mmCIF file of C-alpha atoms in Angstrom:
data_model
loop_
_atom_site.group_PDB
_atom_site.id
_atom_site.type_symbol
_atom_site.label_atom_id
_atom_site.label_comp_id
_atom_site.label_asym_id
_atom_site.label_seq_id
_atom_site.Cartn_x
_atom_site.Cartn_y
_atom_site.Cartn_z
ATOM 1 C CA LYS A 21 -16.703 12.832 1.152
ATOM 2 C CA ALA A 22 -15.633 10.881 4.224
ATOM 3 C CA GLY A 23 -12.434 8.871 3.956
ATOM 4 C CA VAL A 24 -11.807 5.247 4.749
ATOM 5 C CA THR A 25 -12.572 4.510 8.369
ATOM 6 C CA GLN A 26 -11.250 1.647 10.428
ATOM 7 C CA THR A 27 -12.370 0.446 13.808
ATOM 8 C CA PRO A 28 -11.075 -0.001 16.351
ATOM 9 C CA ARG A 29 -7.965 2.156 16.073
ATOM 10 C CA TYR A 30 -6.113 0.275 18.790
ATOM 11 C CA LEU A 31 -6.496 -3.245 20.091
ATOM 12 C CA ILE A 32 -4.664 -5.340 22.646
ATOM 13 C CA LYS A 33 -5.160 -9.098 22.659
ATOM 14 C CA THR A 34 -3.404 -12.116 24.097
ATOM 15 C CA ARG A 35 -2.025 -15.117 22.276
ATOM 16 C CA GLY A 36 -4.635 -17.613 21.214
ATOM 17 C CA GLN A 37 -7.479 -15.130 21.053
ATOM 18 C CA GLN A 38 -9.176 -14.042 17.888
ATOM 19 C CA VAL A 39 -9.850 -10.551 16.612
ATOM 20 C CA THR A 40 -12.116 -8.874 14.089
ATOM 21 C CA LEU A 41 -11.216 -5.589 12.436
ATOM 22 C CA SER A 42 -13.648 -3.457 10.513
ATOM 23 C CA CYS A 43 -13.267 -1.182 7.510
ATOM 24 C CA SER A 44 -15.754 1.196 5.913
ATOM 25 C CA PRO A 45 -14.682 2.292 2.433
ATOM 26 C CA ILE A 46 -15.252 5.624 0.814
ATOM 27 C CA SER A 47 -18.828 5.927 -0.358
ATOM 28 C CA GLY A 48 -19.158 4.451 -3.828
ATOM 29 C CA HIS A 49 -15.981 2.396 -3.624
ATOM 30 C CA ARG A 50 -16.564 -1.306 -4.138
ATOM 31 C CA SER A 51 -13.059 -2.652 -3.800
ATOM 32 C CA VAL A 52 -11.472 -3.139 -0.385
ATOM 33 C CA SER A 53 -7.970 -4.413 0.297
ATOM 34 C CA TRP A 54 -6.211 -5.273 3.524
ATOM 35 C CA TYR A 55 -2.518 -4.944 4.349
ATOM 36 C CA GLN A 56 -0.286 -5.755 7.275
ATOM 37 C CA GLN A 57 2.470 -3.283 8.090
ATOM 38 C CA THR A 58 5.345 -4.201 10.391
ATOM 39 C CA PRO A 59 8.818 -2.678 10.815
ATOM 40 C CA GLY A 60 10.478 -5.911 9.764
ATOM 41 C CA GLN A 61 8.312 -7.038 6.850
ATOM 42 C CA GLY A 62 7.038 -3.708 5.602
ATOM 43 C CA LEU A 63 3.673 -3.579 3.872
ATOM 44 C CA GLN A 64 2.296 -6.959 2.942
ATOM 45 C CA PHE A 65 -0.867 -7.599 0.974
ATOM 46 C CA LEU A 66 -3.443 -9.758 2.743
ATOM 47 C CA PHE A 67 -6.463 -9.896 0.440
ATOM 48 C CA GLU A 68 -8.707 -7.888 -1.798
ATOM 49 C CA TYR A 69 -12.479 -7.954 -2.095
ATOM 50 C CA PHE A 70 -14.718 -6.673 -4.813
ATOM 51 C CA SER A 71 -18.489 -6.967 -4.788
ATOM 52 C CA GLU A 72 -18.425 -9.369 -1.826
ATOM 53 C CA THR A 73 -15.982 -11.725 -3.564
ATOM 54 C CA GLN A 74 -12.350 -12.258 -2.706
ATOM 55 C CA ARG A 75 -10.525 -11.199 -5.839
ATOM 56 C CA ASN A 76 -7.048 -12.220 -4.771
ATOM 57 C CA LYS A 77 -5.023 -12.925 -1.685
ATOM 58 C CA GLY A 78 -1.490 -12.737 -0.431
ATOM 59 C CA ASN A 79 0.654 -15.361 1.232
ATOM 60 C CA PHE A 80 -0.787 -15.450 4.717
ATOM 61 C CA PRO A 81 -1.918 -18.509 6.676
ATOM 62 C CA GLY A 82 -5.553 -19.505 6.847
ATOM 63 C CA ARG A 83 -5.838 -17.889 10.280
ATOM 64 C CA PHE A 84 -6.294 -14.659 8.386
ATOM 65 C CA SER A 85 -9.668 -14.342 6.728
ATOM 66 C CA GLY A 86 -11.960 -11.624 5.547
ATOM 67 C CA ARG A 87 -15.272 -10.849 4.049
ATOM 68 C CA GLN A 88 -17.120 -8.038 2.387
ATOM 69 C CA PHE A 89 -20.738 -7.112 2.849
ATOM 70 C CA SER A 90 -23.258 -5.882 0.325
ATOM 71 C CA ASN A 91 -22.655 -2.281 1.418
ATOM 72 C CA SER A 92 -18.927 -2.775 0.639
ATOM 73 C CA ARG A 93 -17.917 -2.655 4.287
ATOM 74 C CA SER A 94 -15.307 -5.266 5.067
ATOM 75 C CA GLU A 95 -14.105 -7.189 8.068
ATOM 76 C CA MET A 96 -10.888 -9.010 8.655
ATOM 77 C CA ASN A 97 -10.554 -11.805 11.182
ATOM 78 C CA VAL A 98 -7.443 -13.295 12.699
ATOM 79 C CA SER A 99 -7.866 -16.442 14.741
ATOM 80 C CA THR A 100 -5.469 -18.021 17.221
ATOM 81 C CA LEU A 101 -3.394 -14.889 17.530
ATOM 82 C CA GLU A 102 0.384 -15.147 17.663
ATOM 83 C CA LEU A 103 2.894 -12.607 18.916
ATOM 84 C CA GLY A 104 4.046 -12.054 15.348
ATOM 85 C CA ASP A 105 0.594 -10.806 14.379
ATOM 86 C CA SER A 106 1.281 -7.546 16.191
ATOM 87 C CA ALA A 107 1.160 -4.965 13.438
ATOM 88 C CA LEU A 108 -0.649 -2.051 11.903
ATOM 89 C CA TYR A 109 -3.468 -3.365 9.748
ATOM 90 C CA LEU A 110 -4.402 -1.061 6.907
ATOM 91 C CA CYS A 111 -7.522 -1.087 4.832
ATOM 92 C CA ALA A 112 -7.738 0.592 1.440
ATOM 93 C CA SER A 113 -10.617 1.181 -0.932
ATOM 94 C CA SER A 114 -10.816 2.005 -4.600
ATOM 95 C CA THR A 115 -13.493 2.633 -7.167
ATOM 96 C CA ALA A 116 -15.332 -0.095 -8.961
ATOM 97 C CA GLY A 117 -13.464 -2.713 -10.875
ATOM 98 C CA GLY A 118 -10.329 -1.005 -12.081
ATOM 99 C CA LEU A 119 -7.179 -2.749 -10.983
ATOM 100 C CA TYR A 120 -5.254 0.308 -12.080
ATOM 101 C CA ASN A 121 -7.126 2.654 -9.785
ATOM 102 C CA GLU A 122 -5.337 4.237 -6.882
ATOM 103 C CA GLN A 123 -6.207 3.072 -3.422
ATOM 104 C CA PHE A 124 -7.280 5.271 -0.550
ATOM 105 C CA PHE A 125 -5.985 4.123 2.789
ATOM 106 C CA GLY A 126 -7.520 4.299 6.210
ATOM 107 C CA PRO A 127 -5.564 5.246 9.343
ATOM 108 C CA GLY A 128 -5.137 1.616 10.331
ATOM 109 C CA THR A 129 -5.804 -0.539 13.362
ATOM 110 C CA ARG A 130 -2.832 -1.040 15.655
ATOM 111 C CA LEU A 131 -3.003 -4.605 16.994
ATOM 112 C CA THR A 132 -0.788 -5.634 19.868
ATOM 113 C CA VAL A 133 -0.639 -9.293 20.825
ATOM 114 C CA LEU A 134 0.703 -10.027 24.316
ATOM 115 C CA ALA B 10 13.123 -12.531 -5.673
ATOM 116 C CA GLN B 11 11.186 -9.546 -4.458
ATOM 117 C CA SER B 12 8.478 -8.381 -6.813
ATOM 118 C CA VAL B 13 9.372 -4.778 -6.125
ATOM 119 C CA ALA B 14 12.586 -3.474 -4.606
ATOM 120 C CA GLN B 15 13.592 -0.140 -3.166
ATOM 121 C CA PRO B 16 17.351 -0.423 -2.815
ATOM 122 C CA GLU B 17 17.766 2.567 -0.504
ATOM 123 C CA ASP B 18 16.405 2.535 3.037
ATOM 124 C CA GLN B 19 17.068 6.242 3.306
ATOM 125 C CA VAL B 20 17.747 9.150 0.982
ATOM 126 C CA ASN B 21 19.114 12.463 2.230
ATOM 127 C CA VAL B 22 18.897 15.627 0.156
ATOM 128 C CA ALA B 23 19.195 19.325 0.798
ATOM 129 C CA GLU B 24 16.193 21.542 0.291
ATOM 130 C CA GLY B 25 16.100 22.917 -3.221
ATOM 131 C CA ASN B 26 18.109 20.058 -4.700
ATOM 132 C CA PRO B 27 16.597 17.444 -6.996
ATOM 133 C CA LEU B 28 15.650 14.135 -5.460
ATOM 134 C CA THR B 29 15.344 10.593 -6.764
ATOM 135 C CA VAL B 30 13.883 7.614 -4.934
ATOM 136 C CA LYS B 31 14.605 4.379 -6.728
ATOM 137 C CA CYS B 32 12.310 1.469 -7.455
ATOM 138 C CA THR B 33 12.775 -1.639 -9.554
ATOM 139 C CA TYR B 34 10.312 -4.446 -10.177
ATOM 140 C CA SER B 35 10.624 -8.060 -11.218
ATOM 141 C CA VAL B 36 7.195 -9.074 -12.444
ATOM 142 C CA SER B 37 6.588 -10.077 -16.021
ATOM 143 C CA GLY B 38 4.375 -8.458 -18.565
ATOM 144 C CA ASN B 39 3.038 -4.961 -18.172
ATOM 145 C CA PRO B 40 2.385 -4.285 -14.512
ATOM 146 C CA TYR B 41 0.628 -1.281 -13.096
ATOM 147 C CA LEU B 42 3.055 0.801 -11.032
ATOM 148 C CA PHE B 43 2.335 3.177 -8.188
ATOM 149 C CA TRP B 44 4.007 5.475 -5.687
ATOM 150 C CA TYR B 45 2.543 6.172 -2.261
ATOM 151 C CA VAL B 46 3.768 8.403 0.547
ATOM 152 C CA GLN B 47 3.310 8.017 4.284
ATOM 153 C CA TYR B 48 3.764 11.105 6.392
ATOM 154 C CA PRO B 49 4.392 10.748 10.142
ATOM 155 C CA ASN B 50 1.191 9.889 11.983
ATOM 156 C CA ARG B 51 -0.806 10.009 8.771
ATOM 157 C CA GLY B 52 -2.092 7.358 6.447
ATOM 158 C CA LEU B 53 -0.683 6.289 3.120
ATOM 159 C CA GLN B 54 -1.468 8.673 0.284
ATOM 160 C CA PHE B 55 -1.406 8.072 -3.436
ATOM 161 C CA LEU B 56 1.168 10.088 -5.392
ATOM 162 C CA LEU B 57 1.083 8.825 -8.960
ATOM 163 C CA LYS B 58 0.734 5.792 -11.185
ATOM 164 C CA TYR B 59 1.850 4.366 -14.493
ATOM 165 C CA ILE B 60 -0.650 2.361 -16.503
ATOM 166 C CA THR B 61 0.378 2.819 -20.097
ATOM 167 C CA GLY B 62 1.512 5.503 -22.495
ATOM 168 C CA ASP B 63 4.015 8.240 -21.792
ATOM 169 C CA ASN B 64 6.911 6.958 -19.723
ATOM 170 C CA LEU B 65 7.020 10.116 -17.629
ATOM 171 C CA VAL B 66 4.050 10.480 -15.335
ATOM 172 C CA LYS B 67 3.290 13.475 -13.162
ATOM 173 C CA GLY B 68 1.629 13.281 -9.790
ATOM 174 C CA SER B 69 0.788 15.168 -6.652
ATOM 175 C CA TYR B 70 2.979 17.734 -4.890
ATOM 176 C CA GLY B 71 5.263 18.207 -7.919
ATOM 177 C CA PHE B 72 6.460 14.612 -8.008
ATOM 178 C CA GLU B 73 6.978 12.681 -11.193
ATOM 179 C CA ALA B 74 8.177 9.201 -12.054
ATOM 180 C CA GLU B 75 9.871 7.700 -15.050
ATOM 181 C CA PHE B 76 8.960 4.241 -16.253
ATOM 182 C CA ASN B 77 11.796 2.356 -17.919
ATOM 183 C CA LYS B 78 10.708 -0.995 -19.276
ATOM 184 C CA SER B 79 14.166 -2.209 -20.298
ATOM 185 C CA GLN B 80 15.526 -1.540 -16.822
ATOM 186 C CA THR B 81 12.252 -2.522 -15.105
ATOM 187 C CA SER B 82 12.438 0.630 -13.051
ATOM 188 C CA PHE B 83 10.013 3.273 -11.898
ATOM 189 C CA HIS B 84 12.045 5.934 -10.109
ATOM 190 C CA LEU B 85 10.343 8.785 -8.288
ATOM 191 C CA LYS B 86 11.727 12.263 -8.893
ATOM 192 C CA LYS B 87 11.235 15.873 -7.961
ATOM 193 C CA PRO B 88 13.214 18.793 -9.405
ATOM 194 C CA SER B 89 13.417 20.759 -6.155
ATOM 195 C CA ALA B 90 12.936 19.114 -2.762
ATOM 196 C CA LEU B 91 11.074 20.716 0.132
ATOM 197 C CA VAL B 92 11.553 20.027 3.824
ATOM 198 C CA SER B 93 7.875 19.064 3.896
ATOM 199 C CA ASP B 94 8.619 16.218 1.452
ATOM 200 C CA SER B 95 10.317 14.340 4.274
ATOM 201 C CA ALA B 96 8.342 11.128 4.628
ATOM 202 C CA LEU B 97 8.336 7.405 3.880
ATOM 203 C CA TYR B 98 7.848 6.552 0.218
ATOM 204 C CA PHE B 99 6.567 3.255 -1.090
ATOM 205 C CA CYS B 100 6.676 1.886 -4.597
ATOM 206 C CA ALA B 101 3.979 -0.647 -5.459
ATOM 207 C CA VAL B 102 3.190 -2.955 -8.350
ATOM 208 C CA ARG B 103 0.051 -4.736 -9.493
ATOM 209 C CA ASP B 104 1.162 -8.036 -11.008
ATOM 210 C CA ARG B 105 -1.282 -8.559 -13.858
ATOM 211 C CA ASN B 106 0.242 -11.973 -14.621
ATOM 212 C CA ASN B 107 -0.186 -13.312 -11.089
ATOM 213 C CA PHE B 108 -3.822 -12.918 -10.180
ATOM 214 C CA ASN B 109 -3.382 -9.152 -9.984
ATOM 215 C CA LYS B 110 -1.631 -9.381 -6.653
ATOM 216 C CA PHE B 111 -0.442 -6.112 -5.223
ATOM 217 C CA TYR B 112 3.083 -5.785 -3.853
ATOM 218 C CA PHE B 113 4.696 -2.918 -1.951
ATOM 219 C CA GLY B 114 8.376 -2.170 -1.736
ATOM 220 C CA SER B 115 10.062 -1.958 1.637
ATOM 221 C CA GLY B 116 9.897 1.817 1.662
ATOM 222 C CA THR B 117 12.483 4.586 1.459
ATOM 223 C CA LYS B 118 12.750 7.276 4.104
ATOM 224 C CA LEU B 119 13.346 10.631 2.487
ATOM 225 C CA ASN B 120 15.040 13.266 4.629
ATOM 226 C CA VAL B 121 15.127 16.779 3.232
ATOM 227 C CA LYS B 122 17.343 19.101 5.233
ATOM 228 C CA PRO B 123 17.008 22.884 5.255
#
């Protein structure tokens, strides 16, 4: 079974631009979560989707948004990029419903904002 | 206060010795607790979880963790460390009393020396 895939793997943007990251979960997984990983802040939860609905979200500004499609694929969008948005963005999927299920992580998208 | 804390940035052990990586949490109720590992240049991988039941849970690669409700701790342990265990370890908690938000600790770098 293929793992979680994220595209693109690397991205360079400039301040003020917007970016869209994509995540394809493991086949059959309906829950997708997004995380931001930086050396200073560690791993921070962005949001979680289940069956196309945002189930919960972390403490990030409204510039960060996401969505999930009917095939469980998910996208994350960051508008008006700031230097501090430079990070590794991780996507994780898990099986249907269970909040106690382990998450399977993708390799991440490395975003650099210049 | 942090929802989950890993008090040690780094833990050094000799190969063959037991290891402990500490984790404490500060969410109320009965959270779900997890340990993940991140090897260099590889994605996060699930190690083990505590949902309910026996306080000692066993996971992948010979790791185990002990849940202690009175001390709100979930320390990761292994009886005999291997050099290949050297990696970054993250404790995580699902806060069932706060919209099921997911929080990661800051991570602990485990160095196992031959």
